[in-house]
Amino acid sequence: MTPLQRWVDEQAKLMKPDRIRWCDGSDEDARGIIEAGLKDEKIAGNPVFYELNHDIFPNSYLHRSHPTDVARTEHLTFVCHPNKELAGPNNNWMAPDEAKAKMRKLSDGCMKGRTMYVLPYMMGHPQSPYAKACIQLTDISYVAVSMRIMTRMSKSVIDKIGDSDDFVKGLHSVGDFDPDKRFVMHFPDERLIWSVGSGYGGNALLGKKCISLRIASCVGRREGWLAEHMVIVGIQDPQGKTTYITAALPSACGKTNLAMLQSALPGYKIWTLGDDIAWLNVGSDGRLWAINPEAGFFGVAPGTSMNTNPNMMETLKAGTFYPTLFTNTALDTDANEPWWEGLDGAMPKNMLDWQGKPFDPASGRKAAHPNSRFTVAVSQCPTLSPEFDNPRGVPISAILFGGKRTHTIPLVAESFDWQNGVFMGARMGSETTAAAMLKQGVLRRDPMAMLPFCGYNMGDYFRHWLDVGKKLKNPPKIYSINWFRTNENGKFIWPGFGNNIRVFKWILDRINGKADAKETVAGLVPHLKDFDISGLDMSKEEAAKLFEINKAEWEREADDTDKFFDTFGSSMPQELKDELKGMRERLKK
Ligand code: GTP
Ligand code: SPV
Ligand code: MN
């Protein structure tokens, strides 16, 4: 018996499934799993999958989650290091033994009457030295099918693991969906995740946030690389040259849209490499290289349309070998198609809301859940970069840090150097969204968009960022971006989406030494003469508002950052405290 077989056996003894199904990632296998979700498995008495009309969205299925289980639950997510200091103030912590005892109790017999799916998959291209072989156990078809879309799932992973114990372990059960018995526990030292009680997104698709960010960030710290909540894209300029960048934005703040941006300026084209996670390592050439460990998109549905993200609409309609899943969208019952707020065309006459109840537009409620999503293979993306499957990744020339900020933060600003750029990332804030079960629209500090995902003390994480910079002979430039500034009427000033290429154009000009910049407390911002607003219905005065620095707001920003940095005590690097001092001095000028 191999260590893998032994481990699966042990878990089966604890969780007591009726049957065990070893998945191989094949099309045939996936069809069988969908079949089980259409017929046998139930959530709150309803099927796991509903088959949709395949004319417009080929091979697509609707999934309605348990109504209490619609987003990540940060308050129920724990990182179980041997001591609390390692987890830091940014994580919930429980002692490993205590956490395991708790999870063992919740897991005892939790798969009775159900199937245990054994999912073998790689995070990262199998030939990348950073790739990780992983096994997830789960008891729901939705997660099994989702993981096949989101990762490189294959029987060959079992051969690769062979007689070794070298694989990342994921234990997952939906339990009885009771929010009081819902926990997502991480054991970084054992590279183990144990998640019970939720079937939603980052709580249940363990390859994503749990492995590729929380566990990988711990491994990266030890091995000298970074696991980040970032999109990776290539920007092709009118001369045909492609420059690669990454961008960190908090959940539901625009990564997927940025990843497949359709340029509003002629001659520019975006090549997609990833929309959520980047693993960054220092190459032998002293540059920063990025790979996307995932193989699918788990994207926010509301707001996705031919107008905002035509490349995603095309991806959803491409229909290949992989199914496309829609989760908690509404259903147009006449056409049997998914629907969400912001989709093109008129609102359908007859709809069921995300819970499957008849929808009344007069109710004032939304038909699709604000965190409703689609799960679709990257291979279907029309803008997929030819470099996507390059195990080496792509060399990065710029890193962008952004958030949802209706005030204060300019559209774009460049940092003075790497250290100042790390400070820029560390002081990032964003208004909360529906991606997590939190009060929404509240400003919180979210350094590098990693607050919910950094698997260790964030003070040490900042130190690690500074250390990585020291190893880079040719470091990327670092920028702060903000698409979400509003005017006196509360309207977004910046049109966003395809027009964000204008910001990238300025960034490319900076990288290529073709544009000057103005020093401000926010960093180096564009001179209006260098910022292309041609063809936009926007006056120079309005454009200027995008870059306006309000002194009082920046004083508040500095105070808030100070307070936040203080929470990390002695683990907070002095260099970043010094950067904050520098910012305050610039503010006095
Ligand atoms: P996660 O998958 O949760 O990590 O989110 P994400 O960062 O990939 O967010 P996504 O691109 O799905 O965008 C979330 C929401 O922001 C959607 O409703 C978008 O329509 C909206 N959005 C994206 N880009 C822009 C933009 O440039 N301007 C404005 N105003 N809204 C945007
Ligand atoms: C996010 O919340 O940042 C997501 C969705 O990308 S989830 O997979 O649920 O984490
Ligand atoms: Mn995300």
XYZ file of C-alpha atoms and ligand atoms in Angstrom:
632
model
C 0.000 0.000 0.000
C 1.368 3.463 -0.896
C 1.293 6.360 1.589
C -1.433 7.887 -0.603
C -3.633 4.775 -0.467
C -3.047 4.513 3.260
C -4.014 8.140 3.787
C -7.220 7.793 1.736
C -8.054 4.625 3.651
C -7.598 6.326 7.001
C -9.829 9.243 6.034
C -12.490 6.865 4.694
C -12.480 5.066 8.047
C -13.154 8.381 9.765
C -15.615 9.914 7.310
C -17.371 6.644 6.407
C -18.521 7.267 2.828
C -20.761 4.650 1.168
C -18.334 4.493 -1.754
C -14.972 5.846 -2.871
C -14.486 7.124 -6.397
C -10.954 7.723 -7.654
C -11.223 10.444 -10.314
C -8.860 10.560 -13.293
C -9.629 13.948 -14.841
C -11.060 12.376 -18.011
C -14.108 13.663 -19.829
C -15.911 10.399 -19.247
C -15.216 10.546 -15.547
C -16.515 14.131 -15.327
C -19.709 13.166 -17.135
C -20.314 10.460 -14.559
C -19.798 12.935 -11.719
C -22.189 15.470 -13.262
C -24.702 12.674 -13.683
C -24.482 11.979 -9.928
C -25.035 15.692 -9.249
C -28.057 15.804 -11.534
C -29.723 12.721 -10.041
C -28.409 11.323 -6.799
C -26.867 14.035 -4.647
C -28.990 16.687 -2.972
C -28.434 20.027 -1.209
C -31.314 21.003 1.081
C -33.479 18.565 -0.908
C -32.548 20.016 -4.312
C -30.270 18.574 -7.011
C -26.634 19.708 -7.066
C -26.776 20.455 -10.805
C -29.443 21.619 -13.234
C -28.708 21.176 -16.912
C -28.926 24.481 -18.809
C -29.755 25.136 -22.459
C -26.575 24.241 -24.324
C -27.338 26.409 -27.391
C -25.813 29.589 -25.988
C -23.697 28.254 -23.133
C -22.609 24.801 -24.346
C -22.011 22.079 -21.797
C -23.237 24.328 -18.961
C -24.860 23.537 -15.621
C -26.424 25.619 -12.876
C -25.576 24.986 -9.254
C -27.448 26.484 -6.308
C -25.446 26.414 -3.112
C -26.903 26.035 0.340
C -28.500 29.449 1.081
C -26.233 30.015 4.102
C -23.154 29.146 2.066
C -22.563 31.859 -0.527
C -19.064 33.293 0.058
C -15.776 32.731 1.834
C -16.041 32.819 5.629
C -12.920 34.573 6.885
C -14.042 34.376 10.534
C -14.167 30.551 10.303
C -10.796 30.219 8.547
C -7.805 29.274 10.711
C -4.089 28.867 10.169
C -2.804 26.316 12.679
C 0.911 26.974 13.131
C 2.583 25.511 16.234
C 2.336 28.947 17.862
C 0.129 32.013 17.517
C 2.969 34.428 16.711
C 3.696 32.582 13.469
C 0.097 33.113 12.355
C 0.204 36.812 13.242
C -2.653 39.213 13.970
C -3.877 38.802 10.373
C -4.976 35.171 10.917
C -7.309 33.279 13.194
C -5.218 30.733 15.032
C -5.848 27.487 16.838
C -3.258 25.061 18.220
C -2.842 22.183 15.719
C -3.842 19.427 18.164
C -6.921 21.278 19.321
C -7.931 22.072 15.728
C -7.492 18.472 14.659
C -9.519 17.129 17.573
C -12.302 19.536 16.670
C -12.221 18.590 12.991
C -12.038 14.884 13.725
C -15.232 15.163 15.727
C -16.993 17.087 12.955
C -15.725 14.622 10.340
C -16.695 11.388 12.093
C -19.191 9.737 9.757
C -19.741 12.973 7.802
C -19.767 11.132 4.450
C -22.335 8.478 5.438
C -24.641 7.836 2.476
C -22.340 9.835 0.216
C -19.520 9.288 -2.282
C -15.961 10.187 -1.401
C -14.295 11.593 -4.512
C -10.496 11.315 -4.610
C -9.159 14.134 -6.787
C -5.527 13.992 -8.007
C -4.319 17.321 -9.398
C -1.362 19.624 -9.946
C -1.201 23.269 -9.003
C 1.145 24.687 -11.613
C 2.459 23.197 -14.835
C 3.762 19.690 -14.024
C 7.184 20.659 -15.427
C 7.515 23.782 -13.310
C 9.830 23.336 -10.321
C 7.185 25.173 -8.287
C 4.322 22.825 -9.228
C 2.689 20.965 -6.370
C 1.078 17.531 -6.543
C -2.143 17.587 -4.533
C -4.923 15.229 -3.489
C -8.314 16.506 -2.377
C -11.028 14.334 -0.912
C -14.548 15.694 -1.200
C -18.112 14.452 -0.880
C -19.867 16.612 -3.415
C -19.973 16.390 -7.217
C -19.956 20.180 -7.588
C -16.537 20.472 -5.970
C -15.177 17.468 -7.901
C -16.259 18.957 -11.245
C -15.123 22.462 -10.278
C -11.675 21.192 -9.311
C -11.336 19.477 -12.676
C -11.959 22.842 -14.369
C -9.805 24.902 -12.004
C -6.722 22.653 -11.820
C -4.674 20.252 -13.894
C -6.437 17.080 -12.765
C -5.067 13.806 -14.031
C -4.450 10.210 -13.087
C -0.781 10.842 -13.887
C -0.531 12.817 -10.635
C -1.027 9.535 -8.740
C 1.888 8.012 -10.676
C 3.944 11.113 -10.002
C 3.298 10.810 -6.254
C 4.090 7.082 -6.481
C 5.482 5.693 -3.241
C 6.238 9.096 -1.777
C 4.376 11.081 0.814
C 5.112 14.253 -1.121
C 1.654 15.685 -1.833
C -0.497 18.474 -0.442
C -3.466 16.968 1.379
C -6.972 18.386 1.273
C -9.856 16.972 3.288
C -13.216 18.391 2.393
C -16.767 17.590 3.379
C -19.860 19.736 3.103
C -21.027 18.164 6.370
C -24.607 19.264 6.901
C -23.891 22.862 5.758
C -24.441 24.063 9.313
C -22.691 27.473 9.580
C -22.004 26.716 13.250
C -20.054 23.630 12.263
C -18.174 25.264 9.401
C -14.383 25.555 9.574
C -11.522 25.875 7.117
C -8.342 24.786 8.893
C -4.810 25.006 7.511
C -1.828 23.035 8.845
C 1.123 24.557 6.974
C 3.773 22.309 8.541
C 1.983 19.216 7.257
C 0.755 20.863 4.054
C -2.761 19.817 5.071
C -6.126 21.574 4.693
C -9.214 20.378 6.521
C -12.470 22.036 5.534
C -15.940 21.052 6.741
C -19.377 22.593 6.353
C -19.097 24.692 3.190
C -19.243 23.858 -0.514
C -18.507 27.381 -1.718
C -15.519 28.746 -3.640
C -12.384 29.363 -1.647
C -13.792 27.384 1.297
C -14.138 24.209 -0.746
C -11.997 24.383 -3.910
C -8.904 23.786 -1.820
C -6.383 24.225 -4.650
C -7.268 27.889 -4.812
C -6.919 30.118 -1.741
C -6.040 27.370 0.756
C -3.180 25.728 -1.140
C -2.041 28.248 -3.751
C -2.088 31.197 -1.353
C -2.167 30.289 2.357
C -0.012 27.141 2.237
C 2.063 28.305 -0.764
C 2.861 31.635 0.919
C 4.408 29.671 3.820
C 6.379 27.438 1.433
C 7.435 30.497 -0.603
C 8.721 32.245 2.488
C 10.938 29.257 3.268
C 12.090 28.773 -0.326
C 12.492 32.442 -1.307
C 9.495 33.036 -3.592
C 6.072 34.705 -3.357
C 2.492 33.377 -3.665
C 0.209 36.297 -4.506
C -3.448 37.227 -5.132
C -2.625 38.600 -8.564
C -3.610 38.535 -12.193
C -0.885 37.999 -14.801
C -1.204 39.582 -18.266
C 0.907 40.449 -21.266
C 0.295 43.892 -22.785
C 1.107 43.990 -26.500
C 1.844 47.520 -27.725
C 1.266 48.887 -31.259
C 4.880 47.934 -32.166
C 4.040 44.317 -31.340
C 6.149 44.110 -28.193
C 4.595 42.292 -25.217
C 5.349 43.444 -21.663
C 4.198 41.273 -18.762
C 2.703 42.684 -15.582
C 0.916 41.386 -12.489
C -1.772 43.171 -10.493
C -3.054 42.526 -6.984
C -6.623 43.633 -6.285
C -8.799 42.402 -3.407
C -11.668 39.990 -4.014
C -14.281 41.284 -6.471
C -12.257 44.412 -7.286
C -11.523 43.766 -10.949
C -8.818 41.117 -11.498
C -10.832 38.921 -13.856
C -11.882 41.949 -15.869
C -8.315 43.194 -16.052
C -7.069 39.729 -17.035
C -9.014 39.748 -20.307
C -9.370 43.450 -20.920
C -10.450 44.369 -24.449
C -8.406 47.458 -25.308
C -10.296 50.695 -25.980
C -7.146 52.044 -27.681
C -6.264 50.736 -31.129
C -3.056 48.749 -31.488
C -2.974 47.403 -27.919
C -3.874 43.858 -26.953
C -4.024 42.027 -23.633
C -2.854 38.405 -23.385
C -4.309 36.491 -20.433
C -2.146 34.286 -18.216
C -4.125 34.259 -14.976
C -6.947 36.086 -13.206
C -6.481 35.332 -9.493
C -3.192 33.800 -8.372
C 0.465 34.287 -9.293
C 3.530 32.483 -8.002
C 6.521 34.766 -8.366
C 10.134 33.636 -8.294
C 13.500 35.234 -8.882
C 14.983 33.915 -12.132
C 18.656 33.224 -12.750
C 18.601 36.432 -14.834
C 17.712 38.484 -11.733
C 14.219 39.224 -13.018
C 10.917 38.339 -11.385
C 9.076 35.486 -13.166
C 5.396 34.597 -12.778
C 3.331 31.468 -13.238
C -0.383 30.937 -12.712
C -0.862 27.718 -10.747
C -4.520 27.430 -11.794
C -6.184 26.200 -14.985
C -9.615 27.800 -14.677
C -11.488 30.967 -13.780
C -13.912 31.207 -10.849
C -15.233 34.628 -11.756
C -17.861 37.038 -10.438
C -20.976 36.879 -12.678
C -22.791 40.194 -11.912
C -21.497 42.970 -14.134
C -20.066 40.565 -16.737
C -21.361 41.479 -20.207
C -20.386 42.016 -23.847
C -19.919 45.644 -22.889
C -17.636 45.171 -19.864
C -15.894 41.862 -20.587
C -16.597 40.491 -24.084
C -13.683 38.050 -23.864
C -15.193 36.411 -20.783
C -18.589 36.172 -22.492
C -16.824 34.399 -25.365
C -14.989 32.135 -22.920
C -18.314 31.140 -21.341
C -19.774 30.337 -24.751
C -16.763 28.420 -26.094
C -17.981 25.045 -24.822
C -15.268 22.443 -25.127
C -14.383 19.280 -23.363
C -14.773 21.092 -20.009
C -18.207 21.961 -18.677
C -19.032 25.517 -17.577
C -20.702 25.915 -14.186
C -22.880 28.816 -13.073
C -23.312 29.116 -9.318
C -26.105 31.107 -7.657
C -27.019 33.049 -10.774
C -30.690 33.543 -11.581
C -32.416 31.353 -14.180
C -34.362 32.579 -17.208
C -36.989 29.841 -17.177
C -38.246 30.383 -20.752
C -34.789 30.043 -22.304
C -33.354 27.820 -19.539
C -30.299 30.078 -19.447
C -28.427 31.708 -16.584
C -29.006 35.406 -15.889
C -27.373 38.004 -13.672
C -27.559 41.731 -13.052
C -25.587 43.588 -15.708
C -25.934 40.914 -18.420
C -26.679 42.283 -21.917
C -30.255 42.670 -23.097
C -33.551 43.149 -21.325
C -34.367 41.378 -18.077
C -36.129 38.080 -18.920
C -39.863 37.968 -18.187
C -39.866 34.770 -16.180
C -37.072 34.061 -13.773
C -36.144 32.089 -10.717
C -33.803 33.875 -8.319
C -30.535 32.347 -7.120
C -32.405 30.284 -4.551
C -34.798 28.892 -7.149
C -37.777 31.004 -6.057
C -39.958 32.909 -8.577
C -38.382 36.337 -9.030
C -40.436 39.502 -8.677
C -38.562 42.538 -10.099
C -40.813 44.815 -8.001
C -39.360 43.276 -4.814
C -36.251 45.453 -5.162
C -34.091 42.403 -4.510
C -31.411 41.067 -6.833
C -32.148 37.962 -8.891
C -28.577 36.663 -8.919
C -26.565 36.556 -5.690
C -24.002 39.431 -5.666
C -21.271 36.790 -5.267
C -22.708 34.479 -7.930
C -19.948 33.072 -10.104
C -19.021 30.987 -13.126
C -16.386 28.265 -13.297
C -14.776 27.888 -16.701
C -11.544 26.508 -18.177
C -8.814 29.015 -19.144
C -8.246 27.002 -22.316
C -11.521 28.445 -23.625
C -10.316 32.033 -23.297
C -9.848 33.734 -26.694
C -7.079 35.969 -25.312
C -5.151 33.141 -23.631
C -1.423 33.884 -23.890
C 0.703 31.448 -25.918
C 2.973 31.508 -22.860
C 0.274 30.140 -20.527
C 1.673 26.611 -20.643
C 5.310 27.664 -20.412
C 6.495 26.051 -17.163
C 9.057 28.823 -16.766
C 6.391 31.517 -16.681
C 6.830 35.081 -17.931
C 9.212 37.880 -16.833
C 7.433 40.694 -14.995
C 8.145 44.386 -15.716
C 5.562 45.959 -13.394
C 3.512 45.064 -10.323
C 0.241 46.915 -9.715
C -1.478 47.191 -6.326
C -5.073 48.395 -6.268
C -8.301 48.470 -4.351
C -11.792 49.847 -4.331
C -11.333 53.412 -3.077
C -14.075 55.947 -3.716
C -11.788 58.641 -2.289
C -8.148 59.614 -1.762
C -6.207 57.229 -4.033
C -5.342 58.465 -7.554
C -6.034 56.485 -10.721
C -2.370 55.534 -10.967
C 0.869 56.353 -9.142
C 4.369 54.924 -9.430
C 6.506 54.094 -6.423
C 9.947 55.653 -6.028
C 11.691 52.279 -5.784
C 11.122 48.663 -4.666
C 11.047 49.444 -0.928
C 8.653 52.332 -1.458
C 6.600 50.006 -3.678
C 6.410 47.385 -0.923
C 5.184 50.180 1.359
C 2.606 51.112 -1.295
C 1.342 47.516 -1.256
C 1.489 47.293 2.532
C -0.618 50.435 3.059
C -3.289 49.376 0.535
C -6.895 49.653 1.610
C -10.108 48.593 -0.041
C -13.841 48.775 0.530
C -15.187 45.289 1.290
C -17.224 43.349 -1.302
C -19.636 40.405 -1.454
C -16.809 37.880 -1.981
C -16.621 37.301 1.772
C -19.285 37.206 4.492
C -18.471 40.664 5.865
C -20.252 43.968 6.218
C -19.889 45.475 2.751
C -18.401 48.754 1.555
C -16.310 49.234 4.697
C -12.742 50.442 4.209
C -10.187 48.008 5.572
C -6.437 47.697 5.123
C -5.753 44.820 2.764
C -2.002 44.727 2.079
C -1.164 43.384 -1.375
C -4.827 42.130 -1.463
C -3.518 39.300 0.741
C -5.096 40.044 4.139
C -7.419 36.993 3.958
C -4.820 34.796 2.232
C -1.394 35.288 3.774
C -0.701 32.052 5.685
C 1.688 33.608 8.216
C 2.392 36.804 10.151
C 2.067 39.709 7.747
C 4.929 41.585 9.367
C 7.181 38.693 8.322
C 5.507 38.740 4.923
C 6.491 42.381 4.406
C 10.053 41.465 5.408
C 9.965 38.634 2.844
C 8.866 41.080 0.108
C 11.792 43.373 0.989
C 14.188 40.393 0.908
C 12.938 39.206 -2.485
C 13.579 42.733 -3.797
C 17.203 42.516 -2.689
C 17.681 39.446 -4.864
C 16.302 41.165 -7.988
C 18.929 42.707 -10.259
C 16.214 44.094 -12.472
C 13.132 44.585 -10.260
C 9.703 45.375 -11.714
C 8.419 48.922 -11.182
C 5.599 49.076 -8.643
C 2.354 51.037 -9.077
C -0.802 51.838 -7.137
C -4.033 51.841 -9.168
C -7.657 52.735 -8.383
C -10.506 52.484 -10.898
C -13.168 53.409 -8.339
C -12.840 57.083 -7.419
C -16.219 58.848 -7.356
C -17.322 62.448 -7.985
C -19.630 64.734 -5.935
C -22.619 62.742 -7.220
C -21.190 59.427 -6.104
C -20.556 58.323 -9.713
C -17.340 56.603 -10.813
C -15.190 59.225 -12.552
C -13.194 56.701 -14.543
C -14.985 54.595 -17.217
C -12.793 51.579 -16.355
C -12.818 48.185 -18.086
C -11.405 48.472 -21.668
C -10.326 52.041 -20.941
C -7.958 50.832 -18.239
C -5.566 50.243 -21.153
C -4.909 54.015 -20.968
C -3.364 53.497 -17.556
C -1.268 50.606 -18.897
C -0.167 52.801 -21.807
C 1.265 55.328 -19.334
C 2.895 52.526 -17.345
C 4.529 51.161 -20.524
C 5.705 54.680 -21.364
C 7.263 54.921 -17.896
C 8.932 51.504 -18.252
C 10.301 52.576 -21.629
C 11.460 55.953 -20.314
C 9.031 57.877 -22.526
C 7.035 59.822 -19.920
C 7.842 62.118 -17.014
C 5.927 62.108 -13.758
C 5.036 64.434 -10.926
C 6.126 63.706 -7.349
C 3.227 63.640 -4.855
C 2.487 62.084 -1.493
C 0.781 59.228 -3.392
C 3.864 58.572 -5.520
C 4.745 59.633 -9.078
C 1.580 60.545 -10.976
C 1.162 61.356 -14.685
C 1.292 64.846 -16.142
C -2.040 65.245 -17.906
C -0.244 65.875 -21.209
C 1.175 62.336 -21.047
C -2.101 60.650 -20.127
C -4.189 59.597 -23.136
C -7.872 60.504 -22.780
C -8.382 60.904 -26.551
C -11.834 59.812 -27.673
C -13.187 59.783 -24.110
C -16.121 61.933 -23.111
C -14.057 63.483 -20.341
C -12.866 67.039 -19.761
C -9.320 67.924 -18.645
C -10.840 69.113 -15.336
C -12.512 65.767 -14.751
C -9.333 63.931 -15.660
C -7.441 66.103 -13.183
C -9.831 64.946 -10.431
C -8.588 61.396 -10.950
C -5.160 62.499 -9.755
C -6.200 65.067 -7.152
C -4.429 64.852 -3.786
C -6.560 65.909 -0.830
C -4.273 66.735 2.080
C -6.784 66.000 4.851
C -7.634 62.647 3.290
C -3.950 61.748 3.051
C -3.395 62.684 6.679
C -6.173 60.261 7.601
C -4.583 57.681 5.294
C -1.242 58.068 7.080
C -2.856 57.793 10.539
C -4.816 54.716 9.521
C -1.691 53.091 8.077
C 0.227 53.924 11.253
C -2.405 52.220 13.388
C -2.461 49.207 11.092
C 1.329 48.835 11.035
C 1.319 49.025 14.848
C -0.814 45.879 15.079
C 2.209 43.890 13.832
C 4.376 45.069 16.727
C 8.043 44.182 16.467
C 7.533 42.053 13.347
C 6.782 45.226 11.338
C 9.919 46.075 9.301
C 11.516 49.393 10.289
C 12.044 50.200 6.593
C 8.287 50.419 6.041
C 7.798 52.571 9.151
C 10.487 54.844 7.716
C 8.622 54.945 4.404
C 5.534 56.101 6.304
C 7.596 58.863 7.913
C 8.779 59.866 4.447
C 5.173 60.000 3.292
C 4.243 62.285 6.173
C 7.155 64.581 5.344
C 6.082 64.766 1.718
C 2.616 65.671 2.961
C 4.016 68.651 4.878
C 5.685 70.047 1.762
P -12.183 37.644 -7.148
O -12.515 36.573 -8.122
O -13.159 37.715 -6.004
O -10.779 37.592 -6.636
O -12.457 39.058 -7.868
P -11.806 39.860 -9.076
O -10.790 40.787 -8.526
O -11.405 38.948 -10.168
O -13.024 40.793 -9.535
P -13.811 40.922 -10.925
O -12.916 41.235 -12.088
O -14.674 39.748 -11.076
O -14.683 42.237 -10.675
C -15.590 42.364 -9.658
C -16.550 43.480 -9.902
O -15.863 44.702 -10.194
C -17.459 43.189 -11.090
O -18.788 43.472 -10.744
C -16.957 44.120 -12.147
O -17.976 44.510 -13.041
C -16.368 45.303 -11.372
N -15.248 45.930 -12.133
C -14.193 45.307 -12.692
N -13.386 46.179 -13.347
C -13.958 47.406 -13.188
C -13.596 48.726 -13.622
O -12.601 48.951 -14.299
N -14.433 49.741 -13.239
C -15.552 49.518 -12.490
N -16.309 50.565 -12.167
N -15.924 48.287 -12.066
C -15.134 47.244 -12.407
C -11.893 35.648 -3.861
O -12.744 35.754 -2.954
O -10.843 36.345 -3.887
C -12.099 34.688 -4.963
C -13.236 33.793 -4.872
O -11.304 34.645 -5.894
S -12.944 32.436 -3.842
O -12.470 31.333 -4.659
O -14.208 32.098 -3.204
O -11.933 32.763 -2.862
Mn -9.622 36.057 -5.610
